[in-house]
Amino acid sequence: MGVVFKPGVKLSSTVCKTQIMVLRVPAVELDISCGGAPMQIGDPAELGDMSGENSGTMVGKRYTDADETMEFLCTRGGDGTLAIAGYVIDIKAAKKLPSSD
Amino acid sequence: MNIHLLLQMASEAMGYREAVVCGNMRLTFEELGEAAKSVAAKLKTGEKLGYLAEGHPAFPAALFGAALAGTPFVSLNYRLSDEQLAAQIARITPAQFITDTSTKAEGLTLMSPEASIIGPAFDGEAPNEDGAIAVELFTSGTTGEPKSAVLRHSNLMAYIFGTVEFMSAEEDEAALLTVPPYHIAGIAAVLSSTYAGRRMVQLPSFTPEAWINLARKENVTNAFLVPTMLQRIVDYAGDKLDLPHMRNIAYGGGKMPRQTIEAAMALLPHVNFTNAYGLTETSATICMLSPDDHREAFTSDDPAIKRRLGSAGIPIPTIELQIRSEEGAICAAEETGLVWVRGDQVSGEYKGLGSQLDDEGWFLTKDRGFVDSGGYLFIDGRADDVIVRGGENISPGEIEDVLRSHTAIKDVAAVAVADTEWGETVGIAIVCKSEVSDAELCDLVRANLRSSRVPSVIKRMDELPYNETGKLLRRVIRDGFA
């Protein structure tokens, strides 16, 4: 089941500590999962069992799909793997800039 | 989107790190997170949060605390006259103010910086409201009436996400914060340092001696300075400046004299210098001259490369920049025109005036400049007539108004005069009806305005130049001082 999200919305994993924030998404229904289970708005009362991939997420990293049509910020790291409609999304390479302030 | 997220992430992932140091006060990111919650809990619905004080741990706590409570943070210039402040405060109320002065106005509640960061904590999540305002900062307007620039959460977050990696600071990094809280660079420094996990060392009152001593005492690695501050440090240091821990110095907020940056680079060969060009309305930095660019320009014999030491650098990856003629045509390299920029961090919006962006999202910075063949931006000066003295924007109008009040003055224009120490100082051109001494005019300005407004040059003319539609030709006057 897909949902249309807006930037700034935070989604929590139901199987690990991962929390992500939507930075940029197309205005279409998306099926976002972590560790094989759909993510939800707000932390779950109790974590379920990890059934899917568990390569982990890292706080502060940005995740994007292969075509870079969407972007998420990991606001809390966890053990699960992020995926959109079953396709794993990866860390976006960062451009290193000098500190300007 | 809400800027409070930056502090929330920092306090969760590196809460044990020291966040802010000011005098004897030291707070970790976790403690700063709690301080922000205490500020937020004091704000009633519909109240803005004003800040009218020097640098203090309450400044970052208030910036994030206002965001948590879902209300704008408005930082005011404590150097303004009582009259100017009263006018600005009247535009902000109802509000609570963090201040150590005894400012009074209707609809205004005051609290001290110390009191603001203690007490019960705000309970709840930071709101994620589309287009919510994070910060309002007054700019110096050309007409004299300051404009209130509006920066939305989405603008500031775009700036941070575009320029800073989370937790990218080493554990030993510390940034020396000397730019006042009412300056966009002061706001940007708090946001960047928090997201990077870099300790903020606050220096409320700048003197070169205090800056150097604090940099040594706190093993400071990063600093941001306006050109005037760097010049004063260089002058104070003489031929030796011992800052073994310093790694990065960024500068901006005004034109850097070439002699100053060369002297600084010679004194601190191990330090990376970055020129950061930006405006309040662009959420700080939009162009950077990198440390490598500095070194290349410093050592090059090629005049085109050497010249880049006076450049504002190239746009950051998330910013597009164009130079356009007055008529709107795109200028070729080396051709001077108006600087236009576009990007998510660009607000280009003022309270009461709305968005100044064009239909395609481009913002006119009102700076004039050109780019060289490599895309490096050179700022020629401001298209408007604001005088930038040591990073402080001075509106000619307020000086002219005071001088016009003198019975001997028939006509007057205040313009920027190039100055090695301050970048620019105030020059005035006057037309007199009767005898009046320079000293008397200077005293008049000093008595009514800040000392920074006192003219450094006074030129007497038979008449001031106007164009056919009666518009004062300030450029002609300015050229007369060159």
Coordinates of C-alpha atoms in Angstrom, one line a residue:
Chain A
M1 CA 0.0 0.0 0.0
G2 CA 1.5 3.3 -1.1
V3 CA 1.3 6.8 0.4
V4 CA 2.0 10.3 -1.0
F5 CA 4.5 12.0 1.3
K6 CA 5.5 15.6 1.7
P7 CA 9.0 16.9 2.7
G8 CA 9.7 17.1 6.4
V9 CA 7.6 14.0 7.2
K10 CA 9.4 11.6 9.5
L11 CA 9.0 7.8 9.1
S12 CA 10.0 5.2 11.6
S13 CA 11.0 1.6 11.1
T14 CA 8.8 -1.0 12.8
V15 CA 11.7 -3.5 13.1
C16 CA 14.7 -1.4 14.2
K17 CA 15.5 2.1 15.5
T18 CA 15.8 3.7 12.0
Q19 CA 14.0 7.0 11.5
I20 CA 14.1 8.9 8.2
M21 CA 12.9 12.3 7.0
V22 CA 11.5 12.9 3.6
L23 CA 13.6 15.6 1.8
R24 CA 12.4 15.2 -1.8
V25 CA 9.9 12.8 -3.3
P26 CA 7.8 12.7 -6.5
A27 CA 4.1 13.3 -5.9
V28 CA 3.2 9.7 -6.3
E29 CA 2.3 6.9 -3.9
L30 CA 5.4 5.3 -2.4
D31 CA 5.9 2.1 -0.6
I32 CA 8.8 2.7 1.8
S33 CA 10.1 -0.1 3.9
C34 CA 12.9 -0.8 6.3
G35 CA 14.2 -4.2 7.2
G36 CA 11.4 -5.7 5.0
A37 CA 8.6 -4.0 6.9
P38 CA 6.6 -0.9 5.9
M39 CA 7.7 2.3 7.7
Q40 CA 5.2 4.4 9.6
I41 CA 4.7 7.9 10.9
G42 CA 5.6 7.9 14.6
D43 CA 7.7 5.3 16.5
P44 CA 6.0 1.9 17.1
A45 CA 5.2 0.9 20.6
E46 CA 7.2 -2.3 20.2
L47 CA 9.6 -3.4 17.5
G48 CA 8.7 -6.4 15.4
D49 CA 11.1 -9.1 14.1
M50 CA 13.4 -8.2 11.3
S51 CA 12.4 -10.3 8.3
G52 CA 14.2 -8.5 5.4
E53 CA 17.6 -7.2 4.7
N54 CA 19.6 -5.7 7.6
S55 CA 22.6 -3.9 6.2
G56 CA 21.8 -1.0 8.5
T57 CA 21.2 2.8 8.2
M58 CA 23.5 5.6 9.3
V59 CA 22.3 8.8 11.0
G60 CA 23.1 11.9 9.0
K61 CA 23.4 10.1 5.7
R62 CA 21.1 10.8 2.8
Y63 CA 19.5 8.0 0.9
T64 CA 18.5 8.1 -2.7
D65 CA 17.2 5.8 -5.5
A66 CA 19.2 4.9 -8.5
D67 CA 17.7 7.7 -10.6
E68 CA 17.9 10.2 -7.7
T69 CA 14.2 11.1 -8.1
M70 CA 13.8 11.1 -4.3
E71 CA 15.9 11.8 -1.2
F72 CA 15.6 10.9 2.4
L73 CA 17.7 11.9 5.4
C74 CA 18.4 9.3 8.1
T75 CA 17.6 11.1 11.3
R76 CA 18.3 8.0 13.5
G77 CA 20.3 5.0 12.5
G78 CA 19.3 1.4 12.8
D79 CA 19.8 -2.2 11.6
G80 CA 17.4 -2.5 8.7
T81 CA 17.8 -1.8 5.0
L82 CA 15.8 1.0 3.3
A83 CA 13.8 0.1 0.2
I84 CA 11.2 1.6 -2.0
A85 CA 8.8 -0.9 -3.5
G86 CA 11.3 -3.6 -2.7
Y87 CA 14.3 -1.8 -4.3
V88 CA 17.1 -1.0 -2.0
I89 CA 18.0 2.7 -1.8
D90 CA 21.6 3.7 -1.0
I91 CA 23.7 6.5 0.6
K92 CA 24.1 9.5 -1.7
A93 CA 27.7 10.5 -2.1
A94 CA 28.4 13.8 -0.5
K95 CA 30.3 16.7 -2.0
K96 CA 32.9 17.9 0.5
L97 CA 32.9 21.7 0.9
P98 CA 35.2 23.8 3.0
S99 CA 33.7 25.1 6.2
S100 CA 32.3 28.6 5.4
D101 CA 31.0 29.6 8.8
Chain B
M1 CA 11.0 20.8 7.7
N2 CA 12.1 22.4 10.9
I3 CA 15.6 23.5 11.9
H4 CA 15.2 22.1 15.4
L5 CA 15.9 18.7 13.7
L6 CA 19.6 19.7 13.5
L7 CA 19.9 20.1 17.3
Q8 CA 17.7 17.0 17.9
M9 CA 20.0 14.9 15.7
A10 CA 23.1 16.3 17.3
S11 CA 21.9 15.7 20.8
E12 CA 20.8 12.2 20.0
A13 CA 23.9 11.1 18.1
M14 CA 26.6 13.1 19.9
G15 CA 25.0 14.5 23.0
Y16 CA 28.1 14.0 25.0
R17 CA 30.1 16.4 22.8
E18 CA 30.6 19.9 24.0
A19 CA 28.3 22.2 22.1
V20 CA 28.8 25.7 23.4
V21 CA 31.4 27.5 25.5
C22 CA 31.0 31.1 26.8
G23 CA 33.1 32.4 29.6
N24 CA 32.6 29.8 32.4
M25 CA 29.5 28.3 30.9
R26 CA 29.9 25.0 29.0
L27 CA 27.0 23.0 27.6
T28 CA 27.0 19.7 25.8
F29 CA 24.7 19.1 22.8
E30 CA 22.4 17.2 25.1
E31 CA 22.3 20.1 27.5
L32 CA 21.8 22.6 24.7
G33 CA 18.9 20.4 23.6
E34 CA 17.4 20.7 27.1
A35 CA 18.1 24.5 27.1
A36 CA 16.2 24.9 23.8
K37 CA 13.3 23.0 25.3
S38 CA 13.3 25.3 28.3
V39 CA 13.2 28.4 26.0
A40 CA 10.4 26.8 24.0
A41 CA 8.3 26.1 27.0
K42 CA 8.2 29.8 27.9
L43 CA 6.7 30.9 24.6
K44 CA 2.9 31.3 24.4
T45 CA 1.0 30.7 21.2
G46 CA 1.3 33.6 18.8
E47 CA 4.4 35.1 20.5
K48 CA 7.6 35.6 18.6
L49 CA 10.9 35.2 20.3
G50 CA 13.2 38.2 20.1
Y51 CA 16.8 38.2 20.9
L52 CA 18.5 41.4 21.9
A53 CA 21.8 40.5 23.6
E54 CA 25.4 39.6 22.8
G55 CA 26.5 36.1 22.2
H56 CA 25.5 33.8 25.0
P57 CA 24.5 30.1 25.2
A58 CA 21.0 31.4 25.2
F59 CA 21.5 32.4 21.6
P60 CA 21.7 28.9 20.1
A61 CA 19.1 27.7 22.6
A62 CA 16.7 30.4 21.6
L63 CA 17.3 29.9 17.8
F64 CA 16.3 26.2 18.2
G65 CA 13.8 26.8 21.0
A66 CA 11.7 29.2 18.9
A67 CA 11.8 26.6 16.1
L68 CA 10.6 23.9 18.5
A69 CA 7.8 26.1 19.7
G70 CA 6.9 26.8 16.0
T71 CA 7.5 30.6 16.2
P72 CA 9.9 32.9 14.4
F73 CA 13.2 33.8 16.0
V74 CA 13.9 37.6 15.6
S75 CA 17.4 38.8 16.4
L76 CA 17.9 42.5 16.8
N77 CA 20.9 44.7 16.6
Y78 CA 21.7 45.8 20.2
R79 CA 23.9 48.6 18.7
L80 CA 20.9 50.5 17.3
S81 CA 19.7 53.7 19.0
D82 CA 16.8 53.5 21.4
E83 CA 14.5 55.1 18.8
Q84 CA 15.5 52.7 16.0
L85 CA 15.1 49.7 18.3
A86 CA 11.6 50.8 19.5
A87 CA 10.5 51.1 15.9
Q88 CA 11.7 47.5 15.1
I89 CA 10.3 46.1 18.3
A90 CA 6.9 47.6 17.5
R91 CA 7.0 45.5 14.3
I92 CA 7.6 42.3 16.1
T93 CA 5.2 42.3 19.1
P94 CA 3.6 40.3 20.6
A95 CA 6.8 38.8 21.6
Q96 CA 9.1 37.6 24.4
F97 CA 12.5 39.0 24.4
I98 CA 15.7 37.5 25.6
T99 CA 17.7 40.6 26.7
D100 CA 19.9 42.0 29.4
T101 CA 18.8 45.5 28.7
S102 CA 15.6 47.2 30.1
T103 CA 13.9 47.7 26.8
K104 CA 10.2 48.5 27.2
A105 CA 7.3 48.3 24.8
E106 CA 3.7 47.2 24.8
G107 CA 3.1 43.5 24.2
L108 CA 6.6 42.7 25.2
T109 CA 7.8 40.3 27.9
L110 CA 11.4 40.3 28.9
M111 CA 13.7 37.5 30.2
S112 CA 17.4 37.4 30.8
P113 CA 19.6 35.1 28.8
E114 CA 20.4 33.2 32.0
A115 CA 16.8 32.7 33.0
S116 CA 15.6 31.8 29.5
I117 CA 17.5 28.5 29.4
I118 CA 16.4 27.0 32.7
G119 CA 13.0 25.8 33.9
P120 CA 10.5 23.3 32.7
A121 CA 11.0 21.6 29.3
F122 CA 8.7 21.9 26.3
D123 CA 7.0 18.6 25.7
G124 CA 6.3 17.8 22.1
E125 CA 7.7 17.5 18.6
A126 CA 8.8 20.4 16.5
P127 CA 6.0 21.3 14.0
N128 CA 6.5 20.5 10.3
E129 CA 4.4 23.2 8.8
D130 CA 4.8 24.0 5.1
G131 CA 6.5 27.4 4.6
A132 CA 6.9 28.2 8.2
I133 CA 9.2 31.1 9.1
A134 CA 12.3 30.2 11.1
V135 CA 14.1 33.5 11.3
E136 CA 13.5 37.2 10.7
L137 CA 16.4 39.5 10.4
F138 CA 16.4 43.2 9.8
T139 CA 18.5 44.4 6.9
S140 CA 19.7 47.9 6.3
G141 CA 17.4 49.4 3.6
T142 CA 18.5 51.9 1.0
T143 CA 15.7 54.2 1.9
G144 CA 16.7 54.1 5.6
E145 CA 13.7 52.0 6.7
P146 CA 15.1 48.6 7.5
K147 CA 13.6 45.6 5.8
S148 CA 12.8 42.5 7.6
A149 CA 14.2 39.5 5.7
V150 CA 12.2 36.3 6.1
L151 CA 14.1 33.0 6.2
R152 CA 11.9 29.9 6.2
H153 CA 12.9 26.6 7.7
S154 CA 13.1 25.2 4.2
N155 CA 15.6 27.9 3.2
L156 CA 18.0 27.3 6.1
M157 CA 17.7 23.5 5.9
A158 CA 18.6 23.7 2.2
Y159 CA 21.7 25.7 3.1
I160 CA 22.8 23.2 5.7
F161 CA 22.0 20.1 3.7
G162 CA 23.8 21.7 0.7
T163 CA 27.0 22.7 2.6
V164 CA 27.5 20.6 5.8
E165 CA 27.7 16.9 6.4
F166 CA 26.2 15.6 9.6
M167 CA 28.8 14.9 12.3
S168 CA 31.6 15.8 9.9
A169 CA 33.6 17.7 12.6
E170 CA 36.4 15.9 14.4
E171 CA 35.9 15.6 18.1
D172 CA 38.5 18.2 18.8
E173 CA 37.1 20.8 16.5
A174 CA 36.0 24.2 17.9
A175 CA 34.7 27.2 16.1
L176 CA 35.3 30.7 17.5
L177 CA 32.0 32.7 17.1
T178 CA 32.5 36.5 17.0
V179 CA 29.9 37.6 14.6
P180 CA 26.9 39.0 16.5
P181 CA 23.6 37.1 16.7
Y182 CA 21.7 39.6 14.6
H183 CA 24.0 38.9 11.6
I184 CA 23.1 36.1 9.2
A185 CA 26.7 34.7 9.6
G186 CA 26.0 34.4 13.3
I187 CA 22.8 32.4 12.6
A188 CA 24.5 30.2 10.0
A189 CA 27.5 29.5 12.3
V190 CA 25.1 28.0 15.0
L191 CA 23.3 25.8 12.4
S192 CA 26.4 24.6 10.7
S193 CA 28.4 23.9 13.9
T194 CA 25.5 22.0 15.5
Y195 CA 24.9 19.8 12.5
A196 CA 28.7 19.2 12.1
G197 CA 29.1 18.5 15.8
R198 CA 31.6 21.3 16.3
R199 CA 32.0 23.1 19.6
M200 CA 31.0 26.7 19.5
V201 CA 33.2 29.1 21.4
Q202 CA 31.5 32.4 21.9
L203 CA 33.4 35.7 22.1
P204 CA 30.7 38.4 22.8
S205 CA 33.0 41.5 22.5
F206 CA 35.6 41.3 19.9
T207 CA 39.1 42.7 20.4
P208 CA 42.1 41.2 18.6
E209 CA 43.7 40.4 21.9
A210 CA 40.7 38.7 23.3
W211 CA 40.2 36.7 20.1
I212 CA 43.8 35.5 20.0
N213 CA 43.8 34.6 23.7
L214 CA 40.5 32.7 23.5
A215 CA 41.6 30.9 20.3
R216 CA 44.7 29.7 22.2
K217 CA 42.9 28.8 25.4
E218 CA 40.2 26.8 23.8
N219 CA 42.4 25.2 21.1
V220 CA 40.1 26.7 18.4
T221 CA 40.3 25.1 15.0
N222 CA 37.8 27.1 13.0
A223 CA 36.8 30.8 12.9
F224 CA 34.7 33.2 10.9
L225 CA 35.6 36.8 10.6
V226 CA 34.5 39.9 8.9
P227 CA 37.4 41.6 7.0
T228 CA 37.7 44.4 9.6
M229 CA 38.3 41.9 12.4
L230 CA 40.9 40.1 10.4
Q231 CA 42.7 43.4 9.7
R232 CA 42.7 44.2 13.4
I233 CA 44.1 40.8 14.2
V234 CA 46.8 41.2 11.6
D235 CA 47.7 44.7 12.9
Y236 CA 47.8 43.5 16.5
A237 CA 49.9 40.4 15.7
G238 CA 52.7 42.3 14.0
D239 CA 55.0 39.8 12.5
K240 CA 54.1 36.8 14.5
L241 CA 50.8 35.1 15.2
D242 CA 51.0 31.8 17.1
L243 CA 47.8 29.8 16.6
P244 CA 49.0 26.2 16.3
H245 CA 45.5 24.6 16.5
M246 CA 43.8 26.9 14.0
R247 CA 43.0 25.0 10.7
N248 CA 40.2 27.0 8.9
I249 CA 39.4 30.6 8.8
A250 CA 36.4 31.7 6.7
Y251 CA 35.6 35.4 6.1
G252 CA 32.9 37.4 4.5
G253 CA 30.4 40.1 5.2
G254 CA 32.2 42.8 3.2
K255 CA 35.0 43.4 0.8
M256 CA 38.3 42.0 1.9
P257 CA 41.3 44.3 1.2
R258 CA 44.0 42.3 -0.7
Q259 CA 46.7 43.5 1.7
T260 CA 44.7 42.1 4.6
I261 CA 44.3 38.6 3.3
E262 CA 47.8 38.4 2.0
A263 CA 49.2 39.5 5.4
A264 CA 47.0 36.9 7.1
M265 CA 48.1 34.1 4.8
A266 CA 51.7 35.0 5.4
L267 CA 51.2 35.0 9.2
L268 CA 49.2 31.8 9.2
P269 CA 50.6 29.6 6.4
H270 CA 49.2 26.4 7.9
V271 CA 45.6 27.8 7.9
N272 CA 43.0 27.2 5.2
F273 CA 41.3 30.4 4.2
T274 CA 37.8 30.4 2.7
N275 CA 36.0 33.5 1.4
A276 CA 32.3 33.0 1.9
Y277 CA 30.0 35.3 -0.1
G278 CA 26.4 35.6 0.7
L279 CA 23.5 37.7 1.9
T280 CA 20.9 37.6 4.6
E281 CA 18.3 37.0 1.9
T282 CA 20.2 33.9 0.6
S283 CA 20.6 32.2 4.0
A284 CA 24.3 33.0 4.1
T285 CA 26.9 31.6 1.8
I286 CA 26.2 31.2 -1.9
C287 CA 29.8 31.4 -3.3
M288 CA 33.1 30.2 -1.9
L289 CA 36.7 30.9 -2.7
S290 CA 38.3 27.7 -1.5
P291 CA 41.6 27.3 0.4
D292 CA 43.2 25.8 -2.7
D293 CA 42.1 28.8 -4.7
H294 CA 43.6 31.1 -2.1
R295 CA 47.0 29.3 -2.2
E296 CA 47.0 29.2 -6.0
A297 CA 46.2 32.9 -6.3
F298 CA 48.7 33.8 -3.6
T299 CA 51.6 32.1 -5.3
S300 CA 50.7 32.6 -9.0
D301 CA 52.5 34.9 -11.4
D302 CA 49.6 34.8 -13.8
P303 CA 47.7 38.1 -13.3
A304 CA 44.3 36.3 -14.1
I305 CA 44.9 33.8 -11.3
K306 CA 46.6 36.2 -8.9
R307 CA 43.5 38.5 -9.2
R308 CA 41.3 35.7 -7.8
L309 CA 42.5 36.5 -4.2
G310 CA 40.0 39.3 -4.5
S311 CA 37.2 37.1 -5.8
A312 CA 34.1 35.8 -4.1
G313 CA 34.8 32.4 -5.6
I314 CA 32.4 30.1 -7.4
P315 CA 28.8 29.2 -6.6
I316 CA 28.3 26.3 -4.2
P317 CA 26.8 23.2 -6.0
T318 CA 23.2 23.9 -4.9
I319 CA 23.3 27.5 -6.2
E320 CA 23.0 28.9 -9.8
L321 CA 24.4 32.3 -10.5
Q322 CA 24.0 34.7 -13.5
I323 CA 25.3 38.1 -14.2
R324 CA 22.7 40.1 -16.1
S325 CA 22.8 43.6 -17.6
E326 CA 20.4 46.3 -16.4
E327 CA 18.2 45.3 -19.4
G328 CA 18.2 41.6 -18.4
A329 CA 20.7 40.2 -20.9
I330 CA 23.1 37.6 -19.7
C331 CA 26.6 39.2 -19.4
A332 CA 29.7 37.6 -21.0
A333 CA 32.8 36.8 -18.8
E334 CA 34.5 40.0 -17.6
E335 CA 31.4 42.0 -18.3
T336 CA 30.0 43.8 -15.2
G337 CA 26.3 43.5 -14.5
L338 CA 23.9 42.7 -11.7
V339 CA 24.3 39.5 -9.7
W340 CA 21.3 37.1 -9.8
V341 CA 21.1 33.8 -7.9
R342 CA 18.7 30.9 -7.6
G343 CA 18.5 27.9 -5.2
D344 CA 16.3 26.5 -2.4
Q345 CA 18.2 28.4 0.3
V346 CA 17.4 31.7 -1.4
S347 CA 14.5 33.4 0.3
G348 CA 14.5 36.8 -1.3
E349 CA 11.6 37.7 0.8
Y350 CA 10.8 40.6 3.1
K351 CA 8.0 41.1 5.5
G352 CA 5.3 43.3 4.1
L353 CA 6.9 43.3 0.6
G354 CA 6.6 39.6 -0.2
S355 CA 8.8 37.5 -2.4
Q356 CA 11.2 39.4 -4.6
L357 CA 12.0 36.3 -6.7
D358 CA 11.2 36.5 -10.4
D359 CA 8.8 34.0 -12.1
E360 CA 11.7 31.5 -12.5
G361 CA 12.9 31.8 -8.9
W362 CA 15.8 34.1 -9.5
F363 CA 16.8 36.7 -6.9
L364 CA 18.6 40.0 -7.6
T365 CA 21.2 40.4 -5.0
K366 CA 21.6 44.1 -5.8
D367 CA 25.3 43.6 -5.9
R368 CA 27.2 44.5 -9.1
G369 CA 29.9 42.2 -10.4
F370 CA 31.3 40.0 -13.1
V371 CA 32.6 36.5 -13.5
D372 CA 36.0 35.6 -15.1
S373 CA 36.5 32.9 -17.7
G374 CA 36.8 30.3 -14.9
G375 CA 33.4 31.3 -13.4
Y376 CA 35.0 33.1 -10.4
L377 CA 32.7 35.9 -9.2
F378 CA 34.1 39.4 -8.6
I379 CA 31.9 41.8 -6.6
D380 CA 32.3 45.4 -7.9
G381 CA 30.1 46.9 -5.2
R382 CA 26.5 47.3 -4.2
A383 CA 24.0 48.4 -6.7
D384 CA 22.2 50.2 -4.0
D385 CA 24.1 52.7 -1.9
V386 CA 24.4 51.1 1.5
I387 CA 27.8 51.8 3.0
V388 CA 29.4 48.7 4.5
R389 CA 31.8 49.8 7.2
G390 CA 33.6 46.8 8.8
G391 CA 30.7 44.4 8.0
E392 CA 28.1 46.9 9.4
N393 CA 25.6 48.1 6.9
I394 CA 25.0 51.9 7.1
S395 CA 22.2 53.5 5.3
P396 CA 23.2 56.9 3.8
G397 CA 19.7 58.2 4.4
E398 CA 19.9 58.3 8.2
I399 CA 23.1 60.3 8.1
E400 CA 21.7 62.7 5.5
D401 CA 18.6 63.2 7.6
V402 CA 20.6 64.2 10.6
L403 CA 22.9 66.6 8.6
R404 CA 19.9 68.1 6.8
S405 CA 18.6 69.2 10.2
H406 CA 21.5 71.7 10.5
T407 CA 20.5 75.2 9.4
A408 CA 23.8 75.7 7.4
I409 CA 23.2 72.6 5.2
K410 CA 21.5 73.1 1.9
D411 CA 22.1 69.6 0.4
V412 CA 23.9 66.5 1.4
A413 CA 24.8 63.0 0.2
A414 CA 26.5 60.3 2.1
V415 CA 28.5 57.8 0.1
A416 CA 30.9 54.9 0.6
V417 CA 34.6 55.9 0.6
A418 CA 37.1 53.0 0.2
D419 CA 39.2 52.4 3.3
T420 CA 41.9 49.9 4.0
E421 CA 40.9 49.3 7.6
W422 CA 37.1 49.3 7.4
G423 CA 36.6 48.4 3.8
E424 CA 34.4 51.4 3.4
T425 CA 33.7 54.5 5.6
V426 CA 31.3 57.3 5.3
G427 CA 32.1 60.3 3.0
I428 CA 29.7 63.2 2.7
A429 CA 29.3 65.8 0.0
I430 CA 27.6 69.0 1.3
V431 CA 26.3 72.2 -0.2
C432 CA 26.3 74.9 2.5
K433 CA 24.1 78.0 2.9
S434 CA 26.4 79.5 5.6
E435 CA 29.6 78.7 7.4
V436 CA 29.9 75.5 9.3
S437 CA 33.0 73.6 10.5
D438 CA 33.7 69.9 9.7
A439 CA 34.0 69.2 13.5
E440 CA 30.5 70.6 14.1
L441 CA 29.0 68.3 11.5
C442 CA 30.8 65.3 12.9
D443 CA 29.6 66.2 16.4
L444 CA 26.1 66.4 15.1
V445 CA 26.2 62.9 13.6
R446 CA 27.9 61.5 16.7
A447 CA 25.3 63.0 18.9
N448 CA 22.4 61.6 17.0
L449 CA 23.7 58.3 15.6
R450 CA 26.4 55.7 16.3
S451 CA 30.1 56.8 16.0
S452 CA 30.4 54.5 12.9
R453 CA 28.2 57.0 11.1
V454 CA 30.6 59.9 11.6
P455 CA 32.0 60.9 8.2
S456 CA 35.7 60.3 7.6
V457 CA 35.8 62.8 4.7
I458 CA 33.7 65.9 4.1
K459 CA 33.7 67.5 0.6
R460 CA 32.1 70.9 0.0
M461 CA 30.5 71.4 -3.4
D462 CA 28.6 74.2 -5.2
E463 CA 25.8 71.7 -6.0
L464 CA 25.2 68.0 -6.0
P465 CA 24.8 66.2 -9.3
Y466 CA 21.3 65.1 -10.2
N467 CA 20.0 63.4 -13.3
E468 CA 17.2 64.9 -15.5
T469 CA 14.5 63.2 -13.4
G470 CA 15.8 64.7 -10.2
K471 CA 17.5 61.5 -9.0
L472 CA 20.7 62.1 -7.1
L473 CA 23.7 60.6 -8.9
R474 CA 25.5 59.0 -6.0
R475 CA 27.9 57.2 -8.3
V476 CA 29.2 60.5 -9.5
I477 CA 29.7 61.7 -5.9
R478 CA 31.4 58.4 -5.0
D479 CA 33.8 58.7 -7.9
G480 CA 34.6 62.2 -6.8
F481 CA 36.0 60.7 -3.5
A482 CA 38.1 58.0 -5.3

